[in-house]
Structures are given as structure tokens and as C-alpha cells.
Coordinates of C-alpha atoms and ligand atoms in Angstrom, one line a residue:
M1 CA -38.5 -9.5 81.9
D2 CA -36.9 -12.8 82.9
D3 CA -34.9 -13.8 79.8
Q4 CA -35.1 -17.5 80.8
P5 CA -38.6 -17.9 82.1
L6 CA -38.6 -21.6 81.5
K7 CA -35.4 -22.4 83.3
G8 CA -35.2 -25.9 84.7
Q9 CA -38.4 -27.0 82.9
K10 CA -38.6 -30.1 80.7
A11 CA -40.3 -29.8 77.3
L12 CA -41.2 -32.2 74.6
V13 CA -42.0 -30.9 71.1
T14 CA -43.4 -33.3 68.6
G15 CA -42.4 -33.0 65.0
A16 CA -39.5 -30.8 65.9
S17 CA -37.0 -31.7 63.2
S18 CA -38.3 -29.0 60.8
G19 CA -40.7 -26.1 60.3
I20 CA -42.8 -24.8 63.1
G21 CA -41.8 -27.5 65.5
E22 CA -38.1 -26.6 65.0
G23 CA -38.9 -23.0 65.7
V24 CA -40.8 -23.9 68.8
A25 CA -38.0 -26.2 70.1
R26 CA -35.5 -23.4 69.6
A27 CA -37.6 -20.8 71.3
L28 CA -38.2 -23.1 74.3
G29 CA -34.5 -23.8 74.6
A30 CA -33.7 -20.1 74.4
A31 CA -36.2 -19.6 77.2
G32 CA -34.2 -22.0 79.3
A33 CA -36.1 -25.2 79.0
A34 CA -34.5 -28.6 78.4
V35 CA -36.0 -29.9 75.1
V36 CA -36.9 -33.3 73.7
V37 CA -36.8 -32.9 69.9
N38 CA -39.2 -35.5 68.6
Y39 CA -38.8 -36.6 65.0
V40 CA -39.9 -39.4 62.8
A41 CA -37.8 -39.5 59.6
K42 CA -34.9 -37.0 59.8
P43 CA -32.4 -38.0 62.5
E44 CA -29.6 -35.8 61.1
A45 CA -31.9 -32.7 61.2
A46 CA -33.0 -33.5 64.7
A47 CA -29.4 -34.0 65.9
K48 CA -28.4 -30.6 64.5
I49 CA -31.2 -28.8 66.2
V50 CA -30.3 -30.6 69.5
E51 CA -26.7 -29.4 69.2
E52 CA -27.9 -25.8 68.6
I53 CA -30.3 -25.9 71.5
R54 CA -27.5 -27.1 73.8
G55 CA -25.7 -23.9 72.8
N56 CA -28.1 -22.1 75.3
G57 CA -26.6 -24.1 78.1
V58 CA -29.6 -26.3 78.4
D59 CA -30.1 -30.0 77.9
A60 CA -31.6 -31.4 74.7
V61 CA -32.1 -34.8 73.2
A62 CA -33.7 -36.2 70.0
I63 CA -36.2 -39.1 70.4
R64 CA -37.7 -40.8 67.4
G65 CA -41.4 -41.7 67.5
D66 CA -44.5 -41.6 65.3
V67 CA -47.1 -39.8 67.3
S68 CA -49.9 -41.7 65.6
K69 CA -48.6 -45.0 67.0
E70 CA -49.6 -45.8 70.6
L71 CA -46.6 -48.0 71.4
E72 CA -44.1 -45.5 70.0
V73 CA -45.6 -42.6 72.0
E74 CA -45.6 -44.7 75.2
A75 CA -41.9 -45.6 74.5
M76 CA -41.0 -42.0 73.9
F77 CA -42.6 -40.7 77.1
A78 CA -41.0 -43.6 79.1
E79 CA -37.6 -42.6 77.8
M80 CA -38.2 -39.0 78.7
E81 CA -39.3 -40.1 82.2
R82 CA -36.2 -42.3 82.6
T83 CA -33.8 -39.6 81.4
W84 CA -35.3 -36.4 82.9
G85 CA -37.8 -37.7 85.5
G86 CA -40.9 -36.2 84.0
I87 CA -42.4 -33.5 81.7
D88 CA -43.4 -29.9 82.4
I89 CA -44.4 -28.7 78.8
L90 CA -45.8 -30.7 76.0
V91 CA -46.1 -29.1 72.6
N92 CA -48.3 -31.1 70.2
N93 CA -46.9 -29.8 67.0
A94 CA -46.5 -32.8 64.6
G95 CA -48.8 -32.4 61.7
L96 CA -49.0 -33.1 58.0
Q97 CA -51.2 -32.6 54.9
R98 CA -52.4 -35.1 52.3
D99 CA -54.4 -32.9 50.0
A100 CA -57.0 -34.1 47.4
P101 CA -60.5 -33.2 46.2
V102 CA -62.9 -35.1 48.4
T103 CA -64.1 -37.2 45.4
E104 CA -60.5 -38.5 45.0
M105 CA -59.4 -38.6 48.6
T106 CA -58.4 -42.1 49.6
L107 CA -59.1 -43.6 53.0
E108 CA -55.4 -43.8 53.5
Q109 CA -55.0 -40.0 53.0
W110 CA -57.9 -39.4 55.4
N111 CA -56.5 -41.8 58.0
T112 CA -52.9 -40.5 57.8
V113 CA -53.9 -36.9 58.4
L114 CA -56.4 -37.7 61.2
G115 CA -53.9 -40.2 62.7
V116 CA -51.0 -37.7 63.1
N117 CA -52.9 -34.4 63.5
L118 CA -55.6 -35.6 65.9
T119 CA -54.9 -39.1 67.3
G120 CA -51.3 -38.0 67.8
V121 CA -52.5 -35.1 69.9
F122 CA -54.7 -37.4 72.0
L123 CA -51.9 -40.0 72.5
C124 CA -49.2 -37.5 73.5
S125 CA -51.6 -35.4 75.7
R126 CA -52.7 -38.6 77.5
A127 CA -49.2 -39.7 78.2
A128 CA -48.2 -36.2 79.4
A129 CA -51.3 -35.8 81.5
R130 CA -50.6 -39.1 83.2
S131 CA -47.1 -38.1 84.0
M132 CA -48.0 -34.6 85.2
I133 CA -50.9 -35.9 87.4
R134 CA -48.6 -38.6 88.9
R135 CA -46.1 -35.9 90.0
G136 CA -49.0 -33.8 91.4
T137 CA -49.5 -30.1 92.0
R138 CA -46.6 -29.5 94.3
H139 CA -44.3 -28.2 91.7
P140 CA -41.7 -25.6 92.7
I141 CA -40.6 -24.3 89.3
S142 CA -43.9 -23.3 87.7
R143 CA -47.3 -22.1 89.0
A144 CA -49.0 -24.8 86.9
A145 CA -48.4 -28.5 87.4
G146 CA -47.9 -28.8 83.7
K147 CA -48.6 -27.1 80.4
I148 CA -50.0 -28.7 77.2
I149 CA -50.0 -26.6 74.0
C150 CA -51.4 -27.7 70.7
I151 CA -50.3 -26.3 67.4
S152 CA -53.6 -26.0 65.6
S153 CA -54.2 -23.9 62.4
V154 CA -56.3 -21.1 61.1
H155 CA -58.1 -24.0 59.5
E156 CA -59.5 -24.8 62.9
V157 CA -62.1 -22.1 61.8
I158 CA -61.5 -21.4 58.1
P159 CA -63.0 -24.0 55.9
W160 CA -60.5 -25.3 53.3
A161 CA -61.7 -26.9 50.0
G162 CA -59.5 -29.6 48.8
H163 CA -58.2 -30.2 52.3
V164 CA -61.2 -31.7 54.1
N165 CA -59.0 -34.2 56.1
Y166 CA -56.7 -31.4 57.3
A167 CA -59.5 -29.0 58.2
A168 CA -61.4 -31.7 60.0
S169 CA -58.4 -32.7 62.0
K170 CA -57.7 -29.1 63.1
G171 CA -61.4 -28.5 63.9
G172 CA -61.1 -31.6 66.1
V173 CA -58.0 -30.2 67.8
G174 CA -60.0 -27.2 68.8
M175 CA -62.7 -29.1 70.6
F176 CA -60.2 -31.7 72.0
M177 CA -58.1 -28.9 73.5
K178 CA -61.1 -27.1 75.2
S179 CA -62.5 -30.4 76.6
L180 CA -59.1 -31.4 77.8
A181 CA -58.6 -27.9 79.4
Q182 CA -61.9 -28.4 81.3
E183 CA -60.9 -31.9 82.4
L184 CA -57.4 -31.1 83.5
A185 CA -58.0 -27.8 85.2
P186 CA -58.5 -29.4 88.7
H187 CA -55.0 -30.9 88.3
R188 CA -53.7 -27.4 87.6
I189 CA -52.6 -28.4 84.1
R190 CA -53.0 -25.6 81.6
V191 CA -54.1 -26.5 78.1
N192 CA -54.1 -24.0 75.2
S193 CA -53.6 -23.9 71.4
V194 CA -51.6 -21.7 69.1
A195 CA -53.2 -21.5 65.6
P196 CA -50.7 -20.4 63.0
G197 CA -51.7 -18.9 59.6
A198 CA -49.3 -19.1 56.7
I199 CA -45.9 -19.8 58.0
M200 CA -42.9 -20.3 55.7
T201 CA -42.2 -24.0 56.1
P202 CA -41.9 -27.1 53.9
I203 CA -45.6 -28.0 54.4
N204 CA -46.8 -25.1 52.3
R205 CA -43.8 -24.5 50.0
E206 CA -46.0 -24.4 46.9
A207 CA -47.8 -21.4 48.4
W208 CA -44.7 -19.2 48.8
D209 CA -41.8 -20.4 46.7
T210 CA -42.6 -18.6 43.5
P211 CA -43.3 -14.8 43.3
G212 CA -46.7 -15.5 41.7
A213 CA -47.8 -17.9 44.5
L214 CA -46.5 -15.5 47.2
E215 CA -48.4 -12.6 45.7
K216 CA -51.6 -14.6 45.8
L217 CA -50.9 -15.8 49.3
L218 CA -50.3 -12.2 50.6
K219 CA -53.8 -11.2 49.5
L220 CA -55.0 -13.5 52.3
I221 CA -52.7 -11.9 54.9
P222 CA -53.8 -8.3 55.9
Y223 CA -50.5 -7.7 57.8
G224 CA -48.7 -8.2 54.5
R225 CA -46.0 -10.7 55.3
I226 CA -45.7 -14.5 55.5
G227 CA -45.0 -15.8 59.0
L228 CA -41.8 -17.4 60.2
P229 CA -41.4 -20.3 62.6
E230 CA -40.0 -18.0 65.3
D231 CA -43.3 -16.0 65.2
I232 CA -45.0 -19.1 66.6
G233 CA -42.1 -20.2 68.8
K234 CA -42.2 -16.9 70.8
V235 CA -45.9 -17.2 71.5
V236 CA -45.6 -20.8 72.6
A237 CA -42.7 -19.9 75.0
F238 CA -44.9 -17.1 76.4
L239 CA -47.9 -19.5 76.8
A240 CA -45.7 -22.0 78.6
S241 CA -44.4 -19.4 81.0
D242 CA -46.0 -18.2 84.3
A243 CA -46.6 -14.9 82.5
A244 CA -49.5 -16.7 80.9
D245 CA -50.6 -18.5 84.1
Y246 CA -54.3 -17.4 83.8
I247 CA -54.7 -18.3 80.1
H248 CA -56.5 -21.6 79.9
G249 CA -58.5 -23.3 77.2
Q250 CA -57.8 -20.7 74.6
T251 CA -56.7 -20.8 70.9
I252 CA -54.4 -17.9 70.1
Y253 CA -54.4 -17.1 66.4
V254 CA -51.0 -16.0 65.2
D255 CA -51.8 -15.3 61.5
G256 CA -51.1 -11.7 60.5
G257 CA -54.9 -11.3 60.3
M258 CA -55.7 -14.2 58.1
T259 CA -58.8 -15.0 60.1
L260 CA -60.2 -11.4 59.5
Y261 CA -62.0 -12.3 56.3
P262 CA -59.5 -10.2 54.2
E263 CA -61.8 -10.3 51.1
F264 CA -64.2 -8.1 53.0
A265 CA -61.8 -5.3 53.3
H266 CA -63.0 -4.2 49.8
G267 CA -66.4 -5.8 49.5
G268 CA -69.5 -7.0 51.2
Ligands
LIG301 C1 -51.4 -25.1 56.5 C2 -50.6 -24.4 55.4 C3 -51.4 -23.2 55.0 C4 -51.8 -22.3 56.2 C5 -52.7 -21.2 55.8 C6 -51.7 -24.2 57.6 O1 -52.3 -24.9 58.6 O2 -50.6 -26.3 56.9 O3 -50.4 -25.2 54.3 O4 -50.5 -22.3 54.2 O5 -52.5 -23.2 57.1 O6 -53.7 -21.6 54.9

């Protein structure tokens, strides 16, 4: 297999200064893509990842921008257009949690989560689609005119008490992605999602950083291990490549079996 299947392509990964986004940015760089490492609050972390990606002999740059803010998203894409002349791969990864029981959830907690996890996906996908459509389908380095990949969650389909804002945002990403895939297919823009299960990152530290918590978490993962950012990065790199050229409008669950109703292994 081609070890740099994304050679010459230009990717933007939102929320790439830590966690899954960092893993995705590294995997795309290793596959030969030039990578924009988008971040919002950690310039040093982003700069370090940029340096390491450049070690693959590809270009990389950090651009700040809050994906929930229209003007910041537009400025980020304009900068990418100026620097690299366009975009081949968008990975909508930026996401956060603001957990609370519904009776205590503030409107701010609701809006923050929907703003980043869903509106951010809309704003970035819109900007990428405009750029990809402008360039058109005559595109020598990939069979598709562009690829958009959303990082969703198992909570696209698994209800999650105490996290109604997060689950609603991911359910929204599922239907946004499919509708967008239908709409952009005539432009030969491929749109898909990767839905991670429990991946060891700062967002869910409480669920894995004590032996007791980890033991409880592993009961929900039939495959018996917590995921790592590179588990997601590899699948995203595959989905962005021509090897996945006929995959369109799909959510691929990368979750060690979390969506298999593990409790039913011994009951029902
Ligand atoms: C959440 C994590 C959680 C995982 C599995 C993810 O989408 O962000 O906090 O551990 O789903 O429940």
C-alpha cells in the first residue's frame, strides 16, 4: 500500500492542539498531507504539533480560530486559501462537553456545546464546500474534488443521561453529515463521519484516570481496552484517501464495540 496516500493534499483539522484532533493531524501528516492545526486556546501545544508534523517532510501551520464564530472561521479559511491556495480535506473535530443534569443545565452550557459541536461543523463545512466547489471537479491529486470528515461520537446513537446537550449535538452531526453528503455528491465532495467511543483524551479524563473508573469504563467496551487518538487518526486518514473513494454519507463507529449493547452479553 502507498505509504503516503495523501501526498500533496491540504488538510485542515479543527481542535487539533490536543486529544483526538492531535491524533488526526499527526496521522494525516504521516500520510503525506500538509496540515493546518487549528486551535483556540493553546498556541504552544499547536506549535509543537506543527513542528512534529513537519518532521514527515510536509508543510504544517497553526491557525487560531473558534469554530463557533462565523468571522473567525471565515478568516481561518481565507488564510488557508492565501497560504496554500485551497483545501482538499476538512476534519471537523473540535468538540467539547459541558455536563449537567438537565434540571441544572444552563442555557450557556447548552449553547456552548451546540455552538462548537454542531454550529462549528456547519460553519467549517460551508467554508470548505465553497472553496472545493470553486476549484471544481478537475482535481489531479484525488478522485474526489474534496473530502469532509466529521468526528462524531458513539453518542450519535447512544443516549447519555446527564449530557443532553452533547448527545443532541452529536445526533445533529449525524443528520447534518448525511444531508450534506446528499447535497454535495454532485460536486464529487465526499462526506463521512467517524464516531469514536471512549478514547483516552483530556475530555473524558475522569472516566479513565483512576483504576476504579477505568474498570467501570471497560465494562462498556467489549474489546477490552480504551481507545487511543491514533486509533481514530488511522481511520480518518483512510477515509480521506482514494482507497475509500466509494464510501459516502457513512458514520464509521470506531469504539471497540461500545455500540453493541454490552450489557446484553449477559442478560436480556
Ligand atoms: C465523549 C467521552 C466519552 C465517550 C464514550 C465521547 O464522545 O466525549 O467523554 O467517554 O464518548 O462515552
